[in-house]
């Protein structure tokens, strides 16, 4: 059976939660492999809205195994709060349906504090982080000083790891004019929470290997989007992890992934700072934001909106090995007299068919647009091609040509069943 990796092909917020939930009906295992609780996935099921950050979207389906892989940074307090919150909506989370990689690094209160202090000190150069400690936690992981889930099982190991961690962090605290962190108090906080977290912990790479050997379908769920990738995104205005499909293997401990599905919004949005070539700072941009309910699931921040950028999506497809896309929020474009699609950039007398790596150029490129006819009919809730206006189909086909990848799935509303399946990724 084929496995499927779901990733964002823009700046995140493309509607991955619904697509992963929709696809999870065909899978037995759903895996988060990068990011942290800066992710925000909204699911609407039978009128009930579920807002997830750390929990994989498969958690709302009975009989599915959800896994948080080693590539994710975990705030244990936020995770348990999320588990308690979703329980109030009738979703039971136990060690039988949720497994956490024992080697996953933890986000600590000191990471959140450092993240907030850095953003506030950055002034106009703010990255636009969620201030939840994601970046500092990844820094400690790479520097080999992170506290990991497994460390909570042994008080002596934990104390030694905390002591080593604070050699670095207390120097930062002093430099920022903050009070030093009490290592004993931090250890106590972690040991207090350990009995609730450790039952979910396990050697998930072995569990995934067993799932593969027995032919179970595995769905890998990415967070953020390709243009926020630490290597391939609009650096430095990016997240602190690799968001492309290749990270699914490293971030979960399994080498075999499979079909890569890129979730792609029918227009473009971005949260936070950084370049955005097709941004619309006018009534049309406001209209897209209002219709699309473009507010961050995690932070509530208003998303910047603009026309579809085929250059960025094509770049994401080529860099990330995307086989096909799931096009979302087509219905937001209903009723617009004309639509524009970015097909290239201009800067300094030169034309570009990609977004250059140099940030000075990224922030100054001018989009080259192609204008397409809009449609006045509604596409909301359509479940077959026959229900779509001819001009909407032309828009979709043109996007396919420009990005060099087919539409495998078309989503026409936030509801789980409002979708048109063109190609089942699990069939490959």
Coordinates of C-alpha atoms in Angstrom, one line a residue:
X1 CA 0.0 0.0 0.0
X2 CA 1.3 3.5 -0.8
X3 CA 2.0 6.1 1.9
X4 CA 1.2 9.7 1.4
X5 CA 3.0 12.9 2.6
X6 CA 0.9 16.0 2.9
X7 CA 2.8 19.3 2.8
X8 CA 1.9 23.0 2.3
X9 CA 3.1 24.5 -1.0
X10 CA 2.8 28.2 -0.1
X11 CA 3.3 30.0 3.3
X12 CA 1.2 27.6 5.3
X13 CA -2.5 28.0 6.1
X14 CA -3.5 26.3 2.9
X15 CA -6.1 24.1 4.5
X16 CA -4.0 21.0 5.3
X17 CA -6.1 20.0 8.3
X18 CA -9.2 19.2 6.3
X19 CA -7.3 17.4 3.6
X20 CA -5.4 15.3 6.1
X21 CA -8.6 14.5 7.9
X22 CA -10.3 13.6 4.6
X23 CA -7.4 11.4 3.6
X24 CA -7.1 9.8 7.0
X25 CA -10.3 7.8 6.3
X26 CA -8.1 5.8 3.9
X27 CA -5.1 5.5 6.3
X28 CA -4.5 3.5 9.5
X29 CA -1.7 5.8 10.8
X30 CA -1.3 9.6 10.8
X31 CA 2.1 11.1 11.6
X32 CA 3.2 14.7 12.5
X33 CA 6.9 15.0 11.5
X34 CA 8.0 18.6 12.1
X35 CA 7.0 21.9 13.6
X36 CA 5.3 22.4 17.0
X37 CA 2.2 24.0 18.4
X38 CA 2.8 27.0 16.1
X39 CA 0.8 24.9 13.6
X40 CA -2.9 25.4 13.4
X41 CA -5.2 22.9 11.7
X42 CA -8.9 23.5 11.7
X43 CA -11.3 20.6 11.0
X44 CA -15.1 21.0 10.5
X45 CA -16.9 17.7 10.9
X46 CA -20.7 17.6 10.9
X47 CA -20.8 21.2 12.0
X48 CA -18.4 20.6 14.8
X49 CA -15.1 22.6 14.7
X50 CA -11.9 21.1 16.0
X51 CA -8.8 23.3 16.3
X52 CA -5.5 21.3 16.6
X53 CA -1.9 22.4 17.0
X54 CA 0.2 19.5 18.1
X55 CA -2.2 16.6 17.7
X56 CA -2.2 15.0 14.3
X57 CA -5.5 15.5 12.4
X58 CA -6.2 11.8 12.4
X59 CA -6.9 12.0 16.2
X60 CA -10.6 12.9 15.5
X61 CA -11.2 9.6 13.7
X62 CA -11.8 6.4 15.8
X63 CA -9.6 3.4 15.1
X64 CA -6.7 5.5 13.8
X65 CA -3.2 5.7 15.3
X66 CA -1.8 9.2 15.6
X67 CA 2.0 9.7 16.0
X68 CA 4.0 12.7 17.0
X69 CA 7.5 12.1 15.5
X70 CA 11.0 13.0 16.6
X71 CA 11.1 16.0 14.2
X72 CA 8.4 17.8 16.2
X73 CA 9.3 20.0 19.2
X74 CA 6.8 19.4 21.9
X75 CA 5.5 21.8 24.6
X76 CA 4.2 19.2 27.1
X77 CA 2.0 21.6 28.9
X78 CA 0.4 22.8 25.6
X79 CA 0.0 19.2 24.4
X80 CA -1.8 18.0 27.6
X81 CA -4.0 21.1 27.5
X82 CA -4.9 20.3 23.9
X83 CA -5.7 16.7 24.8
X84 CA -7.9 17.9 27.7
X85 CA -9.6 20.4 25.4
X86 CA -10.5 18.0 22.6
X87 CA -11.8 15.5 25.3
X88 CA -14.5 18.0 26.0
X89 CA -15.6 17.7 22.4
X90 CA -15.9 13.9 22.8
X91 CA -12.5 12.8 21.4
X92 CA -10.7 10.4 23.7
X93 CA -6.9 10.5 23.5
X94 CA -5.1 7.6 25.1
X95 CA -1.7 5.8 24.6
X96 CA -3.6 3.4 22.3
X97 CA -4.4 6.1 19.7
X98 CA -1.6 8.6 20.3
X99 CA 2.1 7.8 20.4
X100 CA 5.0 10.3 21.0
X101 CA 8.6 9.7 19.9
X102 CA 10.7 9.2 23.0
X103 CA 13.5 11.2 21.3
X104 CA 11.4 14.2 20.5
X105 CA 12.8 17.5 22.1
X106 CA 10.8 19.5 24.5
X107 CA 9.8 23.2 24.5
X108 CA 10.4 24.6 27.9
X109 CA 9.1 27.8 29.6
X110 CA 12.6 29.3 29.0
X111 CA 12.2 28.8 25.3
X112 CA 8.9 30.7 25.2
X113 CA 10.5 33.5 27.3
X114 CA 13.5 33.8 25.0
X115 CA 11.3 33.8 21.9
X116 CA 9.2 36.6 23.2
X117 CA 12.2 38.7 24.3
X118 CA 13.9 38.4 20.9
X119 CA 10.8 39.3 18.9
X120 CA 10.1 42.3 21.1
X121 CA 13.7 43.5 20.8
X122 CA 13.7 43.1 17.0
X123 CA 11.6 46.2 16.3
X124 CA 10.9 46.5 12.5
X125 CA 13.0 43.4 11.8
X126 CA 10.6 41.0 13.5
X127 CA 10.3 37.6 11.9
X128 CA 6.7 37.2 13.0
X129 CA 7.0 34.1 15.1
X130 CA 4.1 32.8 17.2
X131 CA 6.3 33.5 20.3
X132 CA 5.8 29.9 21.5
X133 CA 9.4 28.9 21.8
X134 CA 9.6 26.9 18.6
X135 CA 12.8 28.4 17.3
X136 CA 14.8 28.4 20.5
X137 CA 13.8 24.7 21.1
X138 CA 15.1 23.8 17.7
X139 CA 18.3 25.7 18.4
X140 CA 18.9 23.6 21.5
X141 CA 18.2 20.4 19.6
X142 CA 20.9 21.3 17.0
X143 CA 23.3 22.4 19.7
X144 CA 22.9 19.0 21.4
X145 CA 21.6 20.4 24.7
X146 CA 17.8 19.7 24.3
X147 CA 15.7 18.0 27.0
X148 CA 13.9 15.1 25.3
X149 CA 10.8 13.2 26.2
X150 CA 12.8 10.1 27.3
X151 CA 14.8 12.2 29.8
X152 CA 11.7 12.6 31.9
X153 CA 11.9 8.9 32.8
X154 CA 15.1 9.2 34.8
X155 CA 15.5 12.0 37.4
X156 CA 19.3 11.8 37.5
X157 CA 19.6 12.1 33.7
X158 CA 17.1 14.9 33.7
X159 CA 19.0 16.9 36.4
X160 CA 22.2 16.5 34.4
X161 CA 20.6 17.5 31.2
X162 CA 19.0 20.6 32.8
X163 CA 22.3 21.6 34.3
X164 CA 24.0 21.5 31.0
X165 CA 21.2 23.3 29.3
X166 CA 21.3 26.2 31.8
X167 CA 25.0 26.8 31.3
X168 CA 23.9 28.3 28.0
X169 CA 20.6 29.7 28.9
X170 CA 21.5 31.5 32.1
X171 CA 24.2 33.3 30.2
X172 CA 21.5 34.5 27.8
X173 CA 19.3 35.4 30.7
X174 CA 22.0 37.6 32.2
X175 CA 22.8 39.2 28.9
X176 CA 19.1 40.1 28.4
X177 CA 18.9 41.5 32.0
X178 CA 16.6 38.6 33.2
X179 CA 16.8 36.7 36.4
X180 CA 18.6 33.3 36.1
X181 CA 16.5 30.1 35.8
X182 CA 16.3 27.9 38.8
X183 CA 17.4 24.4 37.6
X184 CA 15.8 22.6 40.6
X185 CA 12.5 24.3 40.0
X186 CA 12.6 23.4 36.2
X187 CA 13.3 19.8 37.0
X188 CA 10.4 19.7 39.5
X189 CA 8.0 21.2 36.8
X190 CA 9.1 18.5 34.3
X191 CA 8.9 15.6 36.8
X192 CA 5.5 16.8 37.9
X193 CA 4.2 16.5 34.3
X194 CA 6.1 13.3 33.4
X195 CA 3.5 10.8 34.7
X196 CA 0.9 12.2 32.3
X197 CA 3.3 12.5 29.3
X198 CA 5.4 9.3 29.5
X199 CA 2.6 6.8 28.9
X200 CA 2.3 8.2 25.4
X201 CA 6.0 7.9 24.8
X202 CA 7.6 5.0 22.8
X203 CA 10.0 3.9 20.1
X204 CA 7.8 5.2 17.2
X205 CA 10.2 4.4 14.5
X206 CA 9.8 0.7 15.3
X207 CA 6.0 1.1 15.4
X208 CA 6.1 2.7 12.0
X209 CA 8.3 0.0 10.7
X210 CA 5.9 -2.7 11.9
X211 CA 3.0 -0.7 10.3
X212 CA 4.8 -0.7 7.0
X213 CA 5.6 -4.4 7.2
X214 CA 2.0 -5.3 7.7
X215 CA 0.8 -3.1 4.8
X216 CA -0.8 -0.4 6.8
X217 CA -1.3 2.9 5.0
X218 CA 0.6 5.8 6.6
X219 CA -0.3 9.5 6.2
X220 CA 2.5 12.0 7.0
X221 CA 1.1 15.4 8.0
X222 CA 3.3 18.5 7.5
X223 CA 2.9 21.9 9.2
X224 CA 3.5 25.4 7.7
X225 CA 4.5 25.5 4.0
X226 CA 7.4 25.2 1.6
X227 CA 8.1 28.9 1.5
X228 CA 8.6 28.8 5.3
X229 CA 11.2 26.0 5.0
X230 CA 14.4 26.9 6.9
X231 CA 16.5 26.1 3.8
X232 CA 14.2 26.7 0.9
X233 CA 11.8 29.5 2.1
X234 CA 12.0 33.2 2.2
X235 CA 14.9 33.3 4.7
X236 CA 15.1 34.7 7.3
X237 CA 11.3 35.1 7.5
X238 CA 10.8 31.3 7.8
X239 CA 10.1 28.7 10.5
X240 CA 12.8 26.8 12.3
X241 CA 12.4 23.4 10.6
X242 CA 12.3 21.8 7.2
X243 CA 8.8 21.8 5.9
X244 CA 9.3 19.9 2.6
X245 CA 8.3 16.3 2.1
X246 CA 11.8 14.9 2.6
X247 CA 11.6 15.8 6.3
X248 CA 8.8 13.2 6.7
X249 CA 11.5 10.5 6.7
X250 CA 13.9 12.1 9.1
X251 CA 11.2 13.5 11.3
X252 CA 9.5 10.2 11.9
X253 CA 12.3 7.6 11.5
X254 CA 11.0 5.8 8.5
X255 CA 12.7 5.9 5.1
X256 CA 9.7 5.1 2.9
X257 CA 7.2 7.9 2.3
X258 CA 5.4 7.8 -1.0
X259 CA 3.1 10.1 -2.9
X260 CA 3.6 13.7 -2.1
X261 CA 0.5 15.9 -2.0
X262 CA 1.0 19.6 -1.9
X263 CA -1.9 21.6 -0.4
X264 CA -2.4 24.7 -2.4
X265 CA -4.8 27.6 -1.8
X266 CA -6.5 29.0 -4.9
X267 CA -5.1 32.4 -3.9
X268 CA -2.1 33.3 -1.7
X269 CA -1.9 34.2 2.0
X270 CA 0.9 34.8 4.5
X271 CA 1.0 35.5 8.2
X272 CA 3.8 37.6 9.8
X273 CA 6.6 39.5 8.2
X274 CA 8.5 38.8 5.0
X275 CA 8.3 39.3 1.2
X276 CA 4.9 38.7 -0.5
X277 CA 5.1 39.6 -4.2
X278 CA 1.4 39.2 -5.0
X279 CA 0.0 40.9 -1.8
X280 CA -3.1 43.0 -2.3
X281 CA -3.3 45.9 0.0
X282 CA -6.7 47.0 -1.3
X283 CA -10.4 46.1 -1.3
X284 CA -9.8 42.9 -3.2
X285 CA -7.3 41.8 -0.6
X286 CA -9.7 42.6 2.2
X287 CA -12.5 40.8 0.4
X288 CA -10.4 37.6 0.1
X289 CA -9.5 37.8 3.8
X290 CA -13.1 38.3 4.8
X291 CA -14.5 35.5 2.6
X292 CA -11.7 33.1 3.4
X293 CA -11.9 33.8 7.1
X294 CA -8.1 34.4 7.0
X295 CA -7.2 34.6 10.6
X296 CA -4.6 32.3 12.2
X297 CA -5.9 29.3 14.0
X298 CA -3.1 29.6 16.6
X299 CA -2.6 33.3 17.0
X300 CA -5.7 34.9 15.6
X301 CA -3.6 37.2 13.5
X302 CA -5.0 38.5 10.2
X303 CA -3.4 36.9 7.2
X304 CA -2.1 39.0 4.3
X305 CA -3.9 38.1 1.1
X306 CA -3.0 38.2 -2.6
X307 CA -3.4 36.7 -6.0
X308 CA -2.3 33.1 -6.8
X309 CA 1.5 33.0 -7.3
X310 CA 2.3 30.2 -9.7
X311 CA 6.0 30.9 -9.5
X312 CA 6.2 30.1 -5.8
X313 CA 4.0 27.0 -6.1
X314 CA 6.0 25.7 -9.1
X315 CA 9.2 26.3 -7.1
X316 CA 7.7 24.4 -4.1
X317 CA 6.7 21.5 -6.4
X318 CA 10.2 21.2 -7.9
X319 CA 12.1 21.6 -4.6
X320 CA 9.7 19.3 -2.6
X321 CA 9.1 16.6 -5.1
X322 CA 5.3 17.2 -5.1
X323 CA 3.4 14.7 -7.3
X324 CA 0.0 16.5 -7.3
X325 CA -1.8 19.2 -5.4
X326 CA -5.0 19.6 -3.5
X327 CA -6.5 22.9 -4.5
X328 CA -8.4 24.6 -1.6
X329 CA -10.8 27.5 -1.1
X330 CA -11.8 27.9 -4.8
X331 CA -15.2 29.1 -3.6
X332 CA -13.6 32.2 -2.1
X333 CA -13.0 33.5 -5.6
X334 CA -16.7 33.1 -6.6
X335 CA -18.2 36.3 -8.1
X336 CA -14.9 38.1 -8.9
X337 CA -15.1 39.6 -12.4
X338 CA -11.5 38.8 -13.2
X339 CA -8.6 36.9 -11.5
X340 CA -4.9 37.4 -11.8
X341 CA -2.2 34.8 -11.6
X342 CA 1.5 35.6 -11.2
X343 CA 3.6 33.9 -13.9
X344 CA 7.0 35.5 -13.3
X345 CA 8.9 38.4 -11.6
X346 CA 10.8 41.5 -12.7
X347 CA 13.6 43.2 -10.8
X348 CA 16.3 45.6 -12.0
X349 CA 15.5 45.1 -15.6
X350 CA 15.7 41.3 -15.3
X351 CA 13.0 38.7 -15.4
X352 CA 12.8 35.7 -13.1
X353 CA 11.0 32.4 -13.3
X354 CA 11.7 31.7 -9.6
X355 CA 12.1 33.6 -6.4
X356 CA 15.8 34.4 -5.9
X357 CA 17.4 33.5 -2.6
X358 CA 18.7 37.1 -1.9
X359 CA 16.3 38.7 0.5
X360 CA 16.9 42.2 -0.9
X361 CA 15.5 40.9 -4.3
X362 CA 12.7 38.9 -2.7
X363 CA 11.3 42.0 -1.1
X364 CA 11.5 44.1 -4.3
X365 CA 10.4 41.9 -7.2
X366 CA 7.3 42.9 -9.2
X367 CA 4.9 40.2 -10.2
X368 CA 4.1 39.6 -13.9
X369 CA 0.4 38.9 -14.1
X370 CA -1.8 36.9 -16.5
X371 CA -5.5 37.9 -16.2
X372 CA -8.2 35.3 -16.4
X373 CA -12.0 35.6 -16.5
X374 CA -13.8 35.1 -13.2
X375 CA -17.1 33.3 -12.7
X376 CA -20.4 34.5 -11.2
X377 CA -21.8 31.1 -10.2
X378 CA -21.1 29.4 -6.9
X379 CA -18.6 26.6 -6.5
X380 CA -19.3 26.3 -2.8
X381 CA -19.9 22.7 -1.8
X382 CA -19.4 21.2 -5.3
X383 CA -18.6 17.5 -5.3
X384 CA -18.2 16.9 -9.1
X385 CA -16.6 18.6 -12.0
X386 CA -20.1 18.9 -13.6
X387 CA -21.1 21.3 -10.8
X388 CA -18.3 23.7 -11.5
X389 CA -18.6 26.7 -13.9
X390 CA -16.7 26.4 -17.1
X391 CA -14.5 29.4 -16.3
X392 CA -13.6 27.9 -12.9
X393 CA -12.5 24.7 -14.7
X394 CA -10.4 26.9 -17.0
X395 CA -8.8 28.6 -14.0
X396 CA -7.9 25.2 -12.5
X397 CA -6.5 23.9 -15.8
X398 CA -4.3 27.0 -16.3
X399 CA -2.9 26.7 -12.8
X400 CA -2.0 23.1 -13.5
X401 CA -0.1 24.2 -16.7
X402 CA 1.8 27.0 -14.9
X403 CA 2.8 25.0 -11.8
X404 CA 3.6 21.7 -13.7
X405 CA 1.6 19.4 -11.5
X406 CA -2.0 18.1 -11.7
X407 CA -4.9 18.8 -9.3
X408 CA -5.4 15.5 -7.5
X409 CA -8.1 16.8 -5.1
X410 CA -10.3 19.9 -5.1
X411 CA -11.8 21.3 -1.9
X412 CA -14.8 23.5 -2.2
X413 CA -15.7 24.2 1.4
X414 CA -14.4 23.6 4.9
X415 CA -16.8 20.7 5.3
X416 CA -15.1 17.2 5.2
X417 CA -17.1 15.8 2.3
X418 CA -17.2 18.9 0.1
X419 CA -14.4 17.8 -2.2
X420 CA -13.7 16.4 -5.7
X421 CA -11.3 13.5 -5.9
X422 CA -9.4 13.4 -9.2
X423 CA -6.7 11.0 -8.2
X424 CA -6.5 9.0 -5.0
X425 CA -2.9 9.4 -3.6
X426 CA -3.1 6.1 -1.9
X427 CA -3.7 4.3 -5.2
X428 CA -0.1 4.8 -6.3

